[in-house]
Amino acid sequence: MCTSFALKEKDGSYVYGRTIEFGRDLAEGLILIPRNYAYKGVGIDGTYGTGLNWNCKYAFVGTNMFGLDLLLDGMNEKGLSGGLLYLPNSADYQKPTADQGKNSIASFQMLVYALGNFATTDEVKVGFEKIFVNSAGLKEWNGVAKCHMTLHDAQGKSIVIEYLKGELVITDNPIGVMTNDPPMAWQLTNVGNFINLSPLEKDPLTIDGLTISAPSSGSGLHGLPGDFLSPSRFLRAFEYTLAAQKYASDLPKVELTWRLLNMFDIPPGSVMIPPGDPYAGGVSGWELTQVSCVADSKNLDYYVRNFKSLNIKKFDLMAHDLDAKTPKSFAIGDVTTYQTIQ
């Protein structure tokens, strides 16, 4: 379970936010990948270096997993940001031949390839048409990382990249929202089933002199699904961000994004994975919000908050050495601090 969205500023830039959920600990951290860092593409045989190798044109920062130089989420120095979200039921990657495999990367390398090589979503579209994405497994993941990718650029354009039935599918995403299964086209169609919803209050109903009013405020969004299913979270993210853009446009977008992300926290015990399901991995079987992230494309600030801490950590990308020789890792932190009122 992951939920992502983008809020546009008046100048066309955006702030992007997302949650990261899974049924087992992904050991997330923060990592800075410098310019010219060399990545070895994983080929169809699952070996590093037998696929498409590249040196990063741009530096980027993001949330990694298992201590690897692979990102779940991130932002580069040109303000391109985005993340990988789980798509277990629909993701079906390309099947390159042995010769084509030399021009392929594994699914779990999609985000680092995009952030390291491109400045805009238009560039990403062209770039991904020229390569293959294969289904090589990731050992730490215990199999194929089935996911799709959301990307937003500094000009305010958003796209979704998916691999469905072995084909690349790129969808323009003007609403900026993405969750999990079903694929993006289905989610956009489903929005039409709820076009009656609005943040505006409904007028009382009068019948033969009898006036019937809603029991409280909030009647405009009555019927909005409140469960944790992906389509329900997609609809909530769509409605909340649409309302925020229209009726709270003057509020600072970073703070507003954090407020909206709070609406998608999955508390421990709310979603339990059946025993033995490889998705859970751990003893508890909980699926919960492990990390939440916010990317400010204009100021190139990247924010993270760990499940174990209520504190938000801010990373100023341009304040670091983007030409360093090696990546640098940073702890997100797992301690909550409180400010005492004097």
Coordinates of C-alpha atoms in Angstrom, one line a residue:
M1 CA 0.0 0.0 0.0
C2 CA 1.4 3.4 -1.0
T3 CA -0.4 6.7 -1.8
S4 CA 1.1 9.5 -3.8
F5 CA 0.0 12.9 -5.0
A6 CA 1.3 16.3 -6.1
L7 CA 0.2 19.9 -5.3
K8 CA 0.9 22.6 -7.8
E9 CA 2.2 26.0 -6.8
K10 CA 0.9 29.1 -8.6
D11 CA 4.2 29.3 -10.6
G12 CA 3.7 25.8 -12.0
S13 CA 6.2 24.1 -9.7
Y14 CA 4.9 21.4 -7.4
V15 CA 5.3 19.7 -4.0
Y16 CA 5.0 15.9 -4.2
G17 CA 4.2 13.6 -1.3
R18 CA 3.8 9.9 -0.7
T19 CA 3.6 7.2 1.9
I20 CA 5.5 3.9 1.9
E21 CA 3.8 0.9 3.3
F22 CA 4.7 -2.7 3.2
G23 CA 4.0 -5.9 5.3
R24 CA 7.7 -6.3 6.3
D25 CA 10.5 -4.0 7.3
L26 CA 12.3 -2.5 4.2
A27 CA 15.0 -1.0 6.4
E28 CA 14.6 2.4 4.7
G29 CA 17.2 5.1 4.9
L30 CA 18.2 8.3 3.1
I31 CA 20.9 8.2 0.4
L32 CA 22.5 10.9 -1.8
I33 CA 23.7 9.6 -5.2
P34 CA 26.3 12.0 -6.7
R35 CA 26.7 13.0 -10.4
N36 CA 28.7 10.5 -12.5
Y37 CA 27.9 7.6 -10.1
A38 CA 28.2 4.4 -12.1
Y39 CA 25.2 2.0 -12.1
K40 CA 25.4 -1.5 -13.5
G41 CA 22.2 -2.6 -15.2
V42 CA 20.8 -5.9 -14.2
G43 CA 20.3 -8.1 -17.3
I44 CA 17.8 -10.8 -18.0
D45 CA 20.0 -13.3 -16.2
G46 CA 19.7 -11.4 -13.0
T47 CA 23.4 -10.4 -12.9
Y48 CA 24.6 -6.8 -12.3
G49 CA 26.5 -5.5 -15.3
T50 CA 24.9 -7.7 -18.0
G51 CA 22.2 -5.1 -18.6
L52 CA 22.4 -1.4 -19.5
N53 CA 25.2 0.3 -17.6
W54 CA 25.1 4.1 -17.1
N55 CA 26.8 7.0 -15.3
C56 CA 24.3 9.4 -13.6
K57 CA 24.0 12.8 -15.3
Y58 CA 22.3 14.3 -12.3
A59 CA 22.7 13.9 -8.6
F60 CA 19.6 12.9 -6.5
V61 CA 18.5 12.1 -3.0
G62 CA 15.9 9.7 -1.8
T63 CA 14.6 6.9 0.4
N64 CA 16.4 3.6 -0.3
M65 CA 15.8 0.1 1.0
F66 CA 17.9 -2.6 2.5
G67 CA 21.0 -0.3 2.5
L68 CA 21.2 -0.5 -1.3
D69 CA 21.8 2.2 -3.9
L70 CA 18.2 1.6 -5.0
L71 CA 15.4 4.1 -4.4
L72 CA 11.8 3.7 -3.5
D73 CA 11.3 7.4 -3.7
G74 CA 13.5 10.5 -4.5
M75 CA 14.2 13.8 -6.2
N76 CA 17.1 14.9 -8.5
E77 CA 18.8 18.3 -8.8
K78 CA 16.5 19.4 -11.7
G79 CA 13.4 19.0 -9.6
L80 CA 12.3 15.7 -11.1
S81 CA 10.8 13.6 -8.4
G82 CA 8.8 10.4 -7.9
G83 CA 8.6 6.9 -6.6
L84 CA 8.0 3.3 -7.1
L85 CA 4.6 2.0 -5.9
Y86 CA 3.7 -1.7 -5.5
L87 CA 1.7 -3.1 -8.4
P88 CA 1.7 -6.9 -7.7
N89 CA -1.4 -7.9 -9.6
S90 CA -0.8 -6.1 -12.9
A91 CA 3.0 -5.5 -13.4
D92 CA 4.2 -7.6 -16.3
Y93 CA 7.6 -6.5 -17.7
Q94 CA 9.1 -6.8 -21.1
K95 CA 10.8 -9.9 -22.3
P96 CA 13.9 -8.8 -24.1
T97 CA 15.9 -11.3 -26.1
A98 CA 19.5 -12.1 -25.0
D99 CA 20.8 -9.4 -27.3
Q100 CA 18.2 -6.9 -26.2
G101 CA 19.0 -7.7 -22.6
K102 CA 22.2 -5.7 -22.9
N103 CA 19.9 -2.7 -23.2
S104 CA 17.7 -3.5 -20.3
I105 CA 17.4 -2.8 -16.6
A106 CA 15.6 -4.6 -13.8
S107 CA 12.3 -3.2 -12.6
F108 CA 13.8 -2.1 -9.3
Q109 CA 16.2 0.1 -11.2
M110 CA 13.6 2.2 -12.9
L111 CA 13.6 5.1 -10.5
V112 CA 17.4 5.5 -10.2
Y113 CA 17.6 5.3 -14.0
A114 CA 15.0 8.1 -14.4
L115 CA 16.4 10.4 -11.7
G116 CA 20.0 9.9 -12.8
N117 CA 19.4 10.6 -16.5
F118 CA 16.5 13.0 -17.0
A119 CA 15.4 16.5 -16.1
T120 CA 11.7 16.4 -17.3
T121 CA 8.9 14.0 -17.8
D122 CA 9.1 14.5 -21.6
E123 CA 12.7 13.4 -21.5
V124 CA 11.7 10.3 -19.4
K125 CA 9.1 9.4 -22.0
V126 CA 11.7 9.4 -24.8
G127 CA 14.3 7.7 -22.7
F128 CA 12.1 4.8 -21.6
E129 CA 11.0 4.1 -25.2
K130 CA 14.7 3.4 -25.9
I131 CA 15.3 0.7 -23.3
F132 CA 13.8 -2.5 -21.9
V133 CA 12.7 -3.2 -18.4
N134 CA 13.0 -6.9 -17.5
S135 CA 11.7 -9.0 -14.6
A136 CA 15.0 -10.0 -13.0
G137 CA 14.5 -10.6 -9.3
L138 CA 16.0 -8.8 -6.4
K139 CA 17.4 -11.1 -3.7
E140 CA 16.6 -8.8 -0.8
W141 CA 13.0 -8.6 -2.1
N142 CA 12.7 -12.4 -2.5
G143 CA 11.6 -12.1 -6.1
V144 CA 10.5 -9.7 -8.8
A145 CA 9.8 -6.2 -7.7
K146 CA 6.4 -5.6 -9.3
C147 CA 5.8 -1.9 -9.3
H148 CA 4.9 1.1 -11.4
M149 CA 6.4 4.6 -11.3
T150 CA 5.1 8.1 -10.7
L151 CA 7.1 11.1 -11.8
H152 CA 6.7 14.9 -11.6
D153 CA 8.9 17.6 -13.1
A154 CA 9.6 21.2 -12.1
Q155 CA 7.3 22.4 -14.9
G156 CA 4.4 20.7 -13.2
K157 CA 3.9 17.8 -15.6
S158 CA 3.2 14.3 -14.2
I159 CA 3.4 10.9 -15.8
V160 CA 2.9 7.3 -14.7
I161 CA 5.1 4.5 -16.2
E162 CA 3.7 1.0 -16.1
Y163 CA 4.5 -2.3 -17.8
L164 CA 1.3 -4.2 -18.6
K165 CA 1.1 -7.5 -20.5
G166 CA 4.8 -7.1 -21.4
E167 CA 4.4 -3.6 -22.9
L168 CA 5.5 -0.2 -21.8
V169 CA 2.5 2.1 -21.0
I170 CA 3.0 5.8 -20.2
T171 CA 0.1 7.8 -19.0
D172 CA -0.1 11.6 -18.6
N173 CA -1.3 12.3 -15.1
P174 CA -2.7 15.8 -14.8
I175 CA -4.3 15.0 -11.4
G176 CA -0.9 13.9 -10.0
V177 CA -2.4 11.0 -7.9
M178 CA -1.2 7.4 -8.0
T179 CA -1.7 4.4 -5.6
N180 CA -1.5 0.7 -6.5
D181 CA -3.6 -1.8 -8.4
P182 CA -5.5 -1.6 -10.7
P183 CA -3.4 0.2 -13.3
M184 CA -3.6 3.9 -13.8
A185 CA -6.2 3.9 -16.7
W186 CA -8.7 2.0 -14.6
Q187 CA -8.2 4.4 -11.6
L188 CA -8.8 7.4 -13.8
T189 CA -12.0 5.9 -15.2
N190 CA -13.2 5.0 -11.7
V191 CA -13.0 8.7 -10.7
G192 CA -16.0 9.2 -12.9
N193 CA -18.1 7.1 -10.6
F194 CA -17.7 9.7 -7.9
I195 CA -18.1 13.0 -9.8
N196 CA -21.0 13.9 -7.6
L197 CA -18.7 14.4 -4.6
S198 CA -17.7 17.9 -3.6
P199 CA -16.2 19.6 -0.5
L200 CA -19.2 22.0 -0.6
E201 CA -22.0 21.3 1.8
K202 CA -25.3 20.0 0.5
D203 CA -28.4 22.2 0.9
P204 CA -31.2 20.9 3.2
L205 CA -34.0 18.9 1.5
T206 CA -37.5 20.2 1.9
I207 CA -40.5 17.9 1.2
D208 CA -44.1 19.1 1.9
G209 CA -42.9 21.5 4.5
L210 CA -40.5 19.0 6.1
T211 CA -36.9 20.1 6.1
I212 CA -34.3 17.4 6.3
S213 CA -30.7 18.5 7.0
A214 CA -27.4 16.6 7.2
P215 CA -26.5 15.6 10.8
S216 CA -23.3 17.6 10.7
S217 CA -20.9 19.3 8.3
G218 CA -19.1 17.1 5.8
S219 CA -22.1 16.1 3.7
G220 CA -20.4 17.1 0.4
L221 CA -18.0 14.1 0.5
H222 CA -20.5 11.7 2.0
G223 CA -20.0 8.4 0.2
L224 CA -16.2 8.8 -0.3
P225 CA -14.7 5.3 0.5
G226 CA -12.8 5.3 3.7
D227 CA -11.1 1.9 3.6
F228 CA -7.5 1.1 2.8
L229 CA -8.1 -0.5 -0.6
S230 CA -6.0 1.1 -3.4
P231 CA -9.0 2.5 -5.4
S232 CA -10.4 4.0 -2.2
R233 CA -7.1 5.7 -1.3
F234 CA -6.9 6.9 -4.9
L235 CA -10.3 8.6 -4.7
R236 CA -9.5 10.2 -1.4
A237 CA -6.2 11.5 -2.6
F238 CA -7.9 12.9 -5.7
E239 CA -10.7 14.6 -3.7
Y240 CA -8.4 16.0 -1.0
T241 CA -5.8 17.4 -3.4
L242 CA -8.4 18.8 -5.8
A243 CA -10.1 20.6 -2.9
A244 CA -6.8 21.8 -1.4
Q245 CA -5.8 23.3 -4.8
K246 CA -9.1 25.1 -5.1
Y247 CA -10.0 26.2 -1.6
A248 CA -6.6 26.3 0.2
S249 CA -4.3 27.5 -2.6
D250 CA -2.7 30.2 -0.4
L251 CA -1.4 27.8 2.2
P252 CA 2.3 26.8 2.1
K253 CA 2.4 23.6 0.0
V254 CA 4.9 21.7 2.0
E255 CA 2.9 22.0 5.2
L256 CA -0.3 21.3 3.3
T257 CA 1.2 18.2 1.8
W258 CA 2.1 16.9 5.2
R259 CA -1.4 17.5 6.5
L260 CA -2.8 15.5 3.6
L261 CA -0.3 12.7 4.0
N262 CA -1.5 12.3 7.6
M263 CA -4.9 11.2 6.2
F264 CA -3.2 8.1 4.6
D265 CA -1.3 6.8 7.6
I266 CA -2.1 3.1 8.2
P267 CA -1.9 2.4 11.9
P268 CA -0.5 -0.9 13.3
G269 CA -3.1 -3.5 13.5
S270 CA -5.4 -2.0 10.9
V271 CA -4.3 -4.2 8.0
M272 CA -3.1 -7.7 9.0
I273 CA -1.4 -10.0 6.5
P274 CA -2.3 -13.7 6.7
P275 CA 0.3 -15.9 8.3
G276 CA 2.8 -17.4 5.8
D277 CA 2.2 -14.7 3.2
P278 CA 5.6 -13.8 1.8
Y279 CA 4.4 -10.2 1.6
A280 CA 4.5 -10.0 5.4
G281 CA 7.9 -11.4 6.0
G282 CA 8.0 -10.4 9.7
V283 CA 6.4 -11.9 12.8
S284 CA 3.7 -9.3 13.3
G285 CA 2.1 -9.5 9.9
W286 CA 1.2 -5.8 10.1
E287 CA 1.1 -3.6 7.1
L288 CA 1.7 0.0 8.2
T289 CA 3.1 3.3 7.0
Q290 CA 6.9 2.9 7.4
V291 CA 8.0 6.2 5.9
S292 CA 6.4 9.3 4.5
C293 CA 8.2 11.6 2.0
V294 CA 7.7 15.1 0.6
A295 CA 9.7 16.6 -2.3
D296 CA 9.8 20.4 -2.9
S297 CA 10.8 20.8 -6.6
K298 CA 11.3 24.6 -6.4
N299 CA 13.6 24.7 -3.4
L300 CA 15.0 21.2 -3.9
D301 CA 14.3 20.2 -0.3
Y302 CA 13.4 16.6 0.4
Y303 CA 11.6 15.6 3.7
V304 CA 11.2 12.3 5.4
R305 CA 9.4 11.0 8.5
N306 CA 9.9 7.5 9.9
F307 CA 7.1 5.4 11.5
K308 CA 9.2 5.2 14.6
S309 CA 9.4 9.0 14.9
L310 CA 7.0 11.9 14.5
N311 CA 9.9 14.2 13.7
I312 CA 10.2 15.4 10.1
K313 CA 13.8 15.4 8.7
K314 CA 14.7 18.0 6.0
F315 CA 17.4 17.4 3.4
D316 CA 18.6 20.5 1.4
L317 CA 19.9 18.8 -1.8
M318 CA 21.9 21.8 -3.0
A319 CA 23.7 22.1 0.4
H320 CA 25.6 18.9 -0.3
D321 CA 28.5 17.9 -2.5
L322 CA 26.8 16.7 -5.7
D323 CA 30.2 15.7 -7.2
A324 CA 31.3 13.4 -4.4
K325 CA 33.0 10.2 -5.4
T326 CA 30.6 7.8 -3.6
P327 CA 27.0 7.8 -2.3
K328 CA 26.4 9.0 1.2
S329 CA 23.8 7.5 3.5
F330 CA 21.9 9.3 6.3
A331 CA 19.7 7.9 9.1
I332 CA 16.1 9.0 9.0
G333 CA 15.9 8.7 12.8
D334 CA 13.6 6.7 15.0
V335 CA 13.2 9.0 18.0
T336 CA 10.3 11.4 18.7
T337 CA 11.2 14.6 20.5
Y338 CA 8.7 16.9 22.2
Q339 CA 9.0 20.6 22.7
T340 CA 8.0 21.5 26.3
I341 CA 5.9 24.6 26.7
Q342 CA 7.6 26.9 29.2

